[in-house]
Amino acid sequence: MSDHAPQHVIIVGAGLAGALLACALGRAGYRVSVYERRGDPRIKGFVGGRSINLALSTRGLAALKELGLDEVVLADAVRMPGRMIHDRQGRTVFQPYSRDPGDAINSVSRGGLNLTLLSAAAECANVALYFGHRCLDIDPAGPTVVFHDEATGREATASGDFVIGADGAFSAVRGWMQKTDRFDFSQSYLAHGYKELSIPPRPDGGLVGGFAMEPNALHIWPRGGSMMIALPNRDGSFTCTLFWPFEGEHGFSAIRSRADIRPFFERHYPDAAPLMPTLEEDYERNPTSSLVTVRCAPWHAGDRIVLVGDAAHAIVPFFGQGMNAAFEDCSLLVRLLREHPRDRASAFERYFHERKPNADAIADLALENFIEMRDRTASRAFRARKKLEHLLHGLFPGWYTPLYNMVSFSTIPYARARARARTQWRVVGAVGAVMALGLLAGLVAVLRYLP
C-alpha cells in the first residue's frame, strides 16, 4: 500500500463476498472491520435461508487460488462433470457439460465455504469481525456507518476511509445509495419460488459410498413449468431444491395439506420420492423463498462507498454463477485498488465499468438457462444440439466453444462469452442453411434425370 497508516475499510456483510474481501484486503495491508447482522457462524453454526449448496466453477476457483484457498475448498467439494436428467418414468440420461472429462463444476457447502473464508480472514491481525450488527444508516462524510448492536440493544458507529457493501440482494448499503440523486435501481421477481428438501445417505451403502444416486452429477427433474434439482454433499446426502410456480396445479399452491405432499411427489418425481423419508417434515419446515434479479447503477458513491456481489447485481441461480460472479468482483476490485493506491475514485469507476456489462450479461443468461433446464434438457433436440456443440468444439477448438464452457470453465468476460456464442450459432445456422440448400439442389438434379 504505502508508508502511511493503512487505510481502514468497513465491510458490511460477512457472507461469501464479504469474507473473501476481508481476507484479500487484510493480506494486502488494509485495516479491515467486517460487520454482519447475523451471529458468528463459527460459534452458532451456519444459519441459512439461502441455498445450502453452491456450484463452484473456474471463476470462483481463480479468486480462491489467489488466496491459496482453492485446494482447501476443493477437498470438501463433490465434482459434477455433467447433468443427470430424470424423466417422468424415473429413467435417467447423463449429459456431460463438456467433451473434456476434466471440466466439472463443484458442489460445495455454502456454510462450510463461509466458515473457511471467515477463518482465513480472522488469521489476519488487521481484520476484525463483528457479528450481531445490523446496518441502519450511512453518513458519507465520514464515511460512518450506524449499526444496531444486538448484544447491547444500542446503536454503534464505525468510521473508516471507505465502505464496501457486501450485504446481499436486499443490501442496506445499496438502500442508502438508492436515496441519492441519479441512482438507477430495478428488481424483478420470477413467478417461481424455491424450497429445499433432502435425500439422506443410504444406511445400506447406497449406490456409491452411501449416495442414493450417482454422486458425480447435478440431478435435474425437468417438468416443463417446474423442476427439481439435487446437488451431492460429502456426507452422502443430496440437497434438493424445488423450483415451482407459486400458483397453479404444478406449483406450491397445489399442496394444500400434509396429505398432498407425498402423492404429488410420487406422481411427478417417482424415482426420488422413495429416497426422501423426511419429505413431509422437510416440506413443511423449510421456507418457500422468492427468486429476484437486481440491477443498479452506479455501484459506487465517489471514493467512499462501493458495492460487490448480490448487493450490486443479484441474479437467479440457474447458471450457478452468483457466487462465482461475486468472487470475480472481489478479485477485480482488490487488483484495481492495488493499481490505484491514491485514487480510489478511479479504481471504483473502472471496477463499475468493467463489471456492469458482465453482470447484466450473466443475469440475462441465468434467466435464459432457467428455461433451458426446466423445459429443454429432457428433449431429444436439446441432446442433439449438445452433441453438435461438443463435435464442433472438438473439430474447431480455436473457433467454436459452447456457451456453457465459456461461462463455467473459463474466465472469458460474461458479455464477451454471450456475444461470441451468438455469433457462433449464426455462423452454424448459415452453414446449415447452405448445406440444406445444396442437398435440396442435388436432390432436384437427381430427380430431373430419373426416368
Coordinates of C-alpha atoms in Angstrom, one line a residue:
M1 CA 0.0 0.0 0.0
S2 CA 2.2 2.9 1.2
D3 CA 4.4 4.1 4.0
H4 CA 1.4 5.9 5.6
A5 CA -1.0 4.5 8.1
P6 CA -3.0 1.7 6.5
Q7 CA -6.4 2.6 5.0
H8 CA -9.4 1.5 7.1
V9 CA -12.1 -0.3 5.1
I10 CA -15.5 -1.1 6.6
I11 CA -17.2 -4.2 5.0
V12 CA -20.9 -4.6 5.6
G13 CA -21.7 -8.2 5.3
A14 CA -19.7 -11.3 6.3
G15 CA -21.2 -13.7 3.7
L16 CA -19.1 -15.2 0.9
A17 CA -18.1 -12.0 -0.8
G18 CA -17.6 -10.0 2.4
A19 CA -15.4 -12.7 3.9
L20 CA -13.4 -13.2 0.8
L21 CA -12.8 -9.4 0.5
A22 CA -11.8 -9.2 4.2
C23 CA -9.2 -11.9 3.7
A24 CA -7.9 -10.4 0.4
L25 CA -7.8 -6.8 1.7
G26 CA -6.4 -7.9 5.1
R27 CA -3.5 -9.6 3.4
A28 CA -3.0 -6.5 1.2
G29 CA -2.3 -4.5 4.3
Y30 CA -5.6 -2.7 4.8
R31 CA -7.1 -2.4 8.3
V32 CA -10.4 -4.2 7.8
S33 CA -13.6 -4.1 10.0
V34 CA -16.4 -6.5 9.0
Y35 CA -19.9 -6.1 10.4
E36 CA -22.5 -8.8 10.0
R37 CA -26.1 -8.7 11.1
R38 CA -26.3 -12.5 11.9
G39 CA -24.5 -14.3 14.8
D40 CA -21.0 -15.7 14.4
P41 CA -21.3 -19.0 12.4
R42 CA -18.1 -20.2 14.0
I43 CA -19.9 -20.3 17.3
K44 CA -23.6 -20.7 16.4
G45 CA -23.2 -22.7 13.3
F46 CA -24.3 -21.6 9.8
V47 CA -27.9 -20.2 9.7
G48 CA -29.1 -20.0 6.2
G49 CA -32.3 -19.1 4.5
R50 CA -30.1 -19.2 1.4
S51 CA -29.2 -22.3 -0.7
I52 CA -27.2 -24.8 1.2
N53 CA -25.2 -25.9 -1.8
L54 CA -23.4 -23.9 -4.4
A55 CA -21.8 -24.7 -7.8
L56 CA -18.1 -23.6 -7.7
S57 CA -16.5 -23.3 -11.1
T58 CA -13.5 -21.8 -12.8
R59 CA -14.1 -18.1 -12.0
G60 CA -14.7 -18.7 -8.3
L61 CA -11.7 -21.1 -8.1
A62 CA -9.5 -18.4 -9.7
A63 CA -10.3 -16.0 -6.9
L64 CA -9.8 -18.6 -4.2
K65 CA -6.5 -19.6 -5.8
E66 CA -5.2 -16.0 -5.4
L67 CA -5.6 -16.5 -1.7
G68 CA -4.2 -20.1 -1.7
L69 CA -7.6 -21.5 -0.6
D70 CA -8.7 -23.4 -3.8
E71 CA -7.3 -26.8 -2.8
V72 CA -8.7 -26.4 0.8
V73 CA -12.2 -25.7 -0.6
L74 CA -12.0 -28.5 -3.3
A75 CA -11.1 -31.0 -0.7
D76 CA -14.6 -30.7 0.7
A77 CA -16.3 -30.5 -2.7
V78 CA -18.0 -33.1 -5.0
R79 CA -17.1 -32.9 -8.7
M80 CA -20.1 -32.7 -11.1
P81 CA -18.9 -33.2 -14.7
G82 CA -22.5 -33.3 -16.1
R83 CA -26.2 -33.4 -15.5
M84 CA -28.3 -36.4 -14.8
I85 CA -31.7 -35.9 -16.3
H86 CA -34.7 -37.8 -14.7
D87 CA -37.8 -38.3 -16.8
R88 CA -41.3 -38.8 -15.6
Q89 CA -40.9 -42.6 -15.6
G90 CA -37.8 -42.4 -13.5
R91 CA -35.4 -43.1 -16.3
T92 CA -32.1 -41.3 -16.3
V93 CA -29.8 -39.8 -19.0
F94 CA -26.3 -38.4 -18.3
Q95 CA -25.4 -35.2 -20.2
P96 CA -21.7 -34.2 -19.8
Y97 CA -21.1 -30.5 -19.6
S98 CA -18.0 -30.7 -21.8
R99 CA -16.2 -33.0 -24.2
D100 CA -13.2 -32.6 -21.9
P101 CA -13.6 -35.0 -19.0
G102 CA -11.5 -32.7 -16.8
D103 CA -14.2 -30.0 -16.9
A104 CA -16.5 -30.1 -14.0
I105 CA -18.4 -27.8 -11.6
N106 CA -18.1 -28.5 -7.9
S107 CA -20.8 -28.9 -5.3
V108 CA -19.7 -27.0 -2.2
S109 CA -21.5 -26.2 1.1
R110 CA -22.3 -22.6 1.5
G111 CA -21.9 -22.8 5.2
G112 CA -18.6 -24.7 5.0
L113 CA -17.2 -22.3 2.5
N114 CA -18.2 -19.3 4.5
L115 CA -16.5 -20.7 7.6
T116 CA -13.3 -21.4 5.6
L117 CA -13.2 -17.8 4.4
L118 CA -14.0 -16.3 7.8
S119 CA -11.3 -18.4 9.4
A120 CA -8.8 -17.2 6.8
A121 CA -9.8 -13.6 7.3
A122 CA -9.6 -13.9 11.1
E123 CA -6.0 -15.1 10.8
C124 CA -5.0 -11.6 9.7
A125 CA -4.2 -9.5 12.7
N126 CA -5.5 -6.4 10.9
V127 CA -9.0 -7.9 10.3
A128 CA -11.7 -7.5 13.0
L129 CA -15.1 -9.3 12.7
Y130 CA -18.2 -8.0 14.4
F131 CA -21.4 -10.1 14.5
G132 CA -24.9 -9.2 15.5
H133 CA -24.6 -5.7 13.9
R134 CA -27.4 -4.6 11.6
C135 CA -26.7 -1.7 9.3
L136 CA -29.1 1.2 9.9
D137 CA -27.7 4.2 8.1
I138 CA -24.6 5.7 6.4
D139 CA -23.1 9.2 6.7
P140 CA -20.9 9.5 3.6
A141 CA -19.0 12.4 5.1
G142 CA -17.0 10.1 7.3
P143 CA -17.9 7.7 5.9
T144 CA -19.6 6.5 9.1
V145 CA -21.9 3.5 9.3
V146 CA -24.5 3.3 12.0
F147 CA -25.4 -0.2 13.3
H148 CA -27.8 -1.7 15.8
D149 CA -25.8 -3.9 18.1
E150 CA -27.9 -6.8 19.2
A151 CA -25.8 -7.6 22.2
T152 CA -26.3 -4.2 23.8
G153 CA -29.6 -3.2 22.1
R154 CA -27.9 0.2 21.3
E155 CA -26.6 2.0 18.3
A156 CA -22.9 1.7 17.4
T157 CA -20.9 3.6 14.8
A158 CA -17.9 2.8 12.7
S159 CA -15.9 5.2 10.6
G160 CA -13.2 4.4 8.0
D161 CA -11.7 5.5 4.7
F162 CA -14.3 3.7 2.6
V163 CA -17.2 1.3 2.9
I164 CA -17.9 -1.9 0.9
G165 CA -21.5 -3.1 0.7
A166 CA -21.3 -6.9 0.6
D167 CA -24.7 -7.4 2.3
G168 CA -26.7 -9.2 -0.3
A169 CA -29.7 -8.8 -2.6
F170 CA -31.5 -6.6 0.0
S171 CA -28.4 -4.6 0.8
A172 CA -28.8 -1.8 3.4
V173 CA -25.8 -0.1 1.9
R174 CA -27.4 -0.1 -1.5
G175 CA -30.6 1.1 0.2
W176 CA -28.8 4.2 1.3
M177 CA -27.4 4.7 -2.2
Q178 CA -30.9 4.5 -3.6
K179 CA -31.7 7.7 -1.8
T180 CA -29.0 9.6 -3.7
D181 CA -29.5 11.5 -6.9
R182 CA -29.4 9.7 -10.3
F183 CA -29.1 6.3 -8.8
D184 CA -30.8 3.7 -11.1
F185 CA -32.3 0.6 -9.5
S186 CA -34.6 -2.2 -10.6
Q187 CA -35.7 -5.6 -9.2
S188 CA -37.8 -8.2 -10.9
Y189 CA -39.2 -11.4 -9.4
L190 CA -39.9 -14.7 -11.1
A191 CA -43.3 -16.2 -10.8
H192 CA -41.4 -19.2 -9.4
G193 CA -40.1 -19.7 -5.9
Y194 CA -37.8 -22.3 -4.3
K195 CA -37.8 -24.7 -1.4
E196 CA -35.1 -27.0 -0.2
L197 CA -35.5 -30.7 0.7
S198 CA -33.1 -33.5 1.4
I199 CA -32.2 -37.0 0.3
P200 CA -30.2 -38.6 3.2
P201 CA -27.3 -41.0 2.9
R202 CA -28.3 -44.7 2.5
P203 CA -27.5 -46.8 5.6
D204 CA -27.1 -49.8 3.3
G205 CA -24.2 -48.1 1.5
G206 CA -26.4 -46.9 -1.4
L207 CA -25.3 -46.7 -5.0
V208 CA -21.7 -45.4 -4.3
G209 CA -20.3 -44.6 -0.9
G210 CA -23.6 -44.1 0.8
F211 CA -25.1 -42.0 -2.0
A212 CA -28.7 -42.9 -3.0
M213 CA -28.0 -41.7 -6.6
E214 CA -25.0 -41.1 -8.8
P215 CA -22.9 -38.6 -6.8
N216 CA -20.9 -37.0 -9.6
A217 CA -23.7 -35.2 -11.3
L218 CA -26.1 -32.4 -10.9
H219 CA -29.5 -34.1 -10.9
I220 CA -32.5 -32.4 -12.7
W221 CA -36.1 -33.5 -12.9
P222 CA -37.4 -31.1 -15.6
R223 CA -41.2 -30.9 -15.7
G224 CA -42.0 -28.1 -18.2
G225 CA -43.2 -25.3 -16.0
S226 CA -41.4 -26.6 -12.9
M227 CA -38.4 -28.6 -11.9
M228 CA -36.4 -30.1 -9.0
I229 CA -32.6 -30.3 -8.8
A230 CA -30.3 -32.1 -6.4
L231 CA -26.6 -31.5 -5.6
P232 CA -24.5 -34.0 -3.8
N233 CA -22.9 -33.5 -0.4
R234 CA -19.7 -35.0 1.0
D235 CA -21.6 -36.9 3.7
G236 CA -23.5 -38.9 1.1
S237 CA -26.7 -36.8 1.2
F238 CA -28.2 -34.7 -1.6
T239 CA -29.7 -31.2 -1.1
C240 CA -32.8 -30.9 -3.4
T241 CA -34.3 -27.7 -4.5
L242 CA -37.8 -27.3 -5.9
F243 CA -38.3 -24.5 -8.4
W244 CA -42.0 -24.3 -8.7
P245 CA -44.5 -21.6 -9.7
F246 CA -46.2 -20.1 -6.7
E247 CA -49.6 -20.7 -8.3
G248 CA -51.1 -23.3 -10.5
E249 CA -51.7 -27.1 -10.5
H250 CA -47.9 -27.7 -10.7
G251 CA -47.0 -25.0 -8.1
F252 CA -46.7 -24.6 -4.4
S253 CA -50.4 -23.7 -4.2
A254 CA -51.3 -27.2 -5.3
I255 CA -50.0 -28.6 -1.9
R256 CA -52.9 -27.7 0.4
S257 CA -52.2 -30.1 3.3
R258 CA -49.6 -32.5 4.5
A259 CA -51.5 -35.4 3.0
D260 CA -51.0 -33.9 -0.5
I261 CA -47.2 -33.8 -0.3
R262 CA -46.1 -37.4 -0.9
P263 CA -48.7 -38.3 -3.6
F264 CA -47.7 -35.2 -5.5
F265 CA -44.0 -36.2 -5.4
E266 CA -44.8 -39.8 -6.3
R267 CA -46.7 -38.6 -9.4
H268 CA -44.1 -36.0 -10.6
Y269 CA -40.8 -37.4 -9.2
P270 CA -41.4 -41.2 -8.9
D271 CA -37.8 -42.2 -8.6
A272 CA -36.9 -39.5 -6.0
A273 CA -39.9 -39.8 -3.6
P274 CA -38.9 -43.2 -2.1
L275 CA -35.4 -41.7 -1.3
M276 CA -36.9 -38.9 0.8
P277 CA -38.1 -40.4 4.2
T278 CA -38.5 -37.0 5.8
L279 CA -40.2 -35.4 2.8
E280 CA -43.3 -34.2 4.6
E281 CA -41.3 -32.8 7.5
D282 CA -38.8 -31.0 5.2
Y283 CA -41.5 -29.6 3.0
E284 CA -43.5 -28.1 5.9
R285 CA -40.4 -26.9 7.9
N286 CA -38.4 -25.3 5.2
P287 CA -39.4 -21.9 3.8
T288 CA -40.6 -21.1 0.3
S289 CA -38.4 -18.3 -0.9
S290 CA -38.6 -15.9 -3.9
L291 CA -36.2 -15.5 -6.8
V292 CA -35.1 -12.0 -7.6
T293 CA -32.9 -10.2 -10.1
V294 CA -31.4 -6.9 -9.0
R295 CA -29.8 -4.3 -11.3
C296 CA -28.5 -0.9 -10.3
A297 CA -26.1 1.8 -11.4
P298 CA -23.6 3.1 -10.4
W299 CA -22.1 0.7 -8.0
H300 CA -20.2 3.4 -6.1
A301 CA -20.6 6.8 -4.5
G302 CA -17.4 8.7 -5.2
D303 CA -14.5 7.2 -3.5
R304 CA -16.3 6.4 -0.2
I305 CA -18.8 3.6 -0.9
V306 CA -18.8 0.6 -3.3
L307 CA -21.0 -2.4 -3.8
V308 CA -20.0 -6.0 -4.6
G309 CA -21.8 -9.3 -5.3
D310 CA -25.5 -9.6 -4.8
A311 CA -25.6 -6.0 -3.4
A312 CA -24.7 -4.8 -6.8
H313 CA -26.2 -7.5 -9.1
A314 CA -28.3 -10.2 -7.6
I315 CA -29.1 -12.9 -10.1
V316 CA -31.3 -16.1 -10.2
P317 CA -29.3 -19.3 -9.6
F318 CA -29.8 -21.2 -12.8
F319 CA -26.3 -20.8 -14.3
G320 CA -24.6 -21.5 -11.0
Q321 CA -22.7 -18.2 -11.3
G322 CA -23.9 -16.0 -8.4
M323 CA -21.0 -16.8 -6.1
N324 CA -18.5 -17.1 -9.0
A325 CA -19.5 -13.6 -10.3
A326 CA -19.3 -12.1 -6.8
F327 CA -15.8 -13.6 -6.3
E328 CA -14.8 -12.1 -9.7
D329 CA -16.0 -8.7 -8.4
C330 CA -13.8 -9.1 -5.4
S331 CA -10.7 -10.1 -7.3
L332 CA -11.0 -7.2 -9.7
L333 CA -11.8 -4.6 -7.0
V334 CA -8.7 -5.7 -5.0
R335 CA -6.5 -5.5 -8.1
L336 CA -7.7 -2.1 -9.1
L337 CA -7.2 -0.7 -5.6
R338 CA -3.7 -2.0 -5.8
E339 CA -3.2 -0.3 -9.1
H340 CA -4.7 3.0 -7.9
P341 CA -3.5 3.2 -4.3
R342 CA -4.0 7.0 -4.1
D343 CA -7.1 7.3 -6.4
R344 CA -9.9 5.1 -5.1
A345 CA -12.5 7.0 -7.2
S346 CA -10.7 5.8 -10.4
A347 CA -10.5 2.3 -9.1
F348 CA -14.2 2.3 -8.3
E349 CA -15.1 3.8 -11.7
R350 CA -13.0 1.2 -13.6
Y351 CA -14.4 -1.6 -11.5
F352 CA -18.0 -0.5 -12.3
H353 CA -17.4 0.0 -16.0
E354 CA -15.7 -3.4 -16.3
R355 CA -18.1 -5.4 -14.3
K356 CA -21.5 -3.8 -15.0
P357 CA -21.9 -5.2 -18.6
N358 CA -20.8 -8.6 -17.4
A359 CA -23.2 -8.6 -14.5
D360 CA -26.1 -7.7 -16.8
A361 CA -25.0 -10.4 -19.2
I362 CA -24.9 -13.2 -16.6
A363 CA -28.2 -12.0 -15.2
D364 CA -29.8 -12.5 -18.6
L365 CA -28.0 -15.8 -19.2
A366 CA -29.2 -17.1 -15.8
L367 CA -32.8 -16.3 -16.7
E368 CA -32.4 -18.0 -20.1
N369 CA -30.8 -21.1 -18.6
F370 CA -33.8 -21.5 -16.3
I371 CA -36.0 -22.1 -19.3
E372 CA -33.4 -24.5 -20.8
M373 CA -33.1 -26.5 -17.6
R374 CA -36.8 -26.6 -17.0
D375 CA -38.2 -27.1 -20.5
R376 CA -35.5 -28.4 -22.8
T377 CA -33.0 -30.7 -21.1
A378 CA -35.2 -33.7 -21.4
S379 CA -35.8 -33.3 -25.2
R380 CA -34.0 -35.2 -27.9
A381 CA -33.5 -31.9 -29.8
F382 CA -31.6 -30.5 -26.8
R383 CA -29.4 -33.6 -26.5
A384 CA -28.7 -33.4 -30.3
R385 CA -27.7 -29.8 -30.0
K386 CA -25.3 -30.5 -27.1
K387 CA -23.7 -33.4 -29.1
L388 CA -23.3 -31.0 -32.1
E389 CA -21.7 -28.4 -29.8
H390 CA -19.3 -30.9 -28.5
L391 CA -18.5 -32.1 -32.0
L392 CA -17.8 -28.6 -33.2
H393 CA -15.7 -27.8 -30.2
G394 CA -13.6 -30.9 -30.9
L395 CA -13.2 -30.2 -34.6
F396 CA -12.7 -26.4 -34.3
P397 CA -11.5 -25.8 -30.7
G398 CA -10.0 -22.4 -31.6
W399 CA -13.2 -21.2 -33.2
Y400 CA -16.1 -22.9 -31.5
T401 CA -16.6 -23.0 -27.8
P402 CA -20.0 -23.8 -26.3
L403 CA -21.5 -21.0 -24.2
Y404 CA -21.7 -23.2 -21.1
N405 CA -17.9 -23.9 -21.4
M406 CA -17.1 -20.2 -21.7
V407 CA -19.2 -19.3 -18.7
S408 CA -18.3 -22.2 -16.4
F409 CA -14.9 -23.4 -17.5
S410 CA -13.1 -20.1 -18.4
T411 CA -12.7 -16.6 -17.3
I412 CA -13.8 -15.0 -20.6
P413 CA -16.0 -12.0 -19.6
Y414 CA -19.6 -12.9 -19.5
A415 CA -20.7 -10.3 -22.0
R416 CA -18.0 -11.4 -24.5
A417 CA -19.0 -15.1 -24.0
R418 CA -22.6 -14.3 -24.7
A419 CA -21.7 -12.3 -27.9
R420 CA -19.3 -14.9 -29.1
A421 CA -21.9 -17.7 -28.6
R422 CA -24.5 -15.8 -30.6
T423 CA -22.0 -15.2 -33.4
Q424 CA -21.1 -18.9 -33.4
W425 CA -24.7 -20.0 -33.7
R426 CA -25.4 -17.5 -36.5
V427 CA -22.5 -19.0 -38.5
V428 CA -23.6 -22.6 -37.7
G429 CA -27.1 -21.7 -38.8
A430 CA -25.9 -20.1 -42.0
V431 CA -23.7 -23.1 -42.9
G432 CA -26.6 -25.4 -42.1
A433 CA -28.9 -23.5 -44.4
V434 CA -26.3 -23.6 -47.2
M435 CA -25.8 -27.3 -46.8
A436 CA -29.6 -27.9 -46.8
L437 CA -29.9 -25.9 -50.0
G438 CA -27.1 -27.8 -51.5
L439 CA -28.7 -31.1 -50.6
L440 CA -32.0 -29.9 -52.0
A441 CA -30.4 -28.8 -55.2
G442 CA -28.7 -32.1 -55.5
L443 CA -31.9 -34.0 -54.9
V444 CA -33.7 -31.9 -57.6
A445 CA -30.9 -32.6 -60.1
V446 CA -31.1 -36.3 -59.4
L447 CA -34.9 -36.3 -59.8
R448 CA -34.7 -34.5 -63.1
Y449 CA -32.5 -37.2 -64.6
L450 CA -34.6 -40.1 -63.3
P451 CA -36.6 -41.9 -65.9

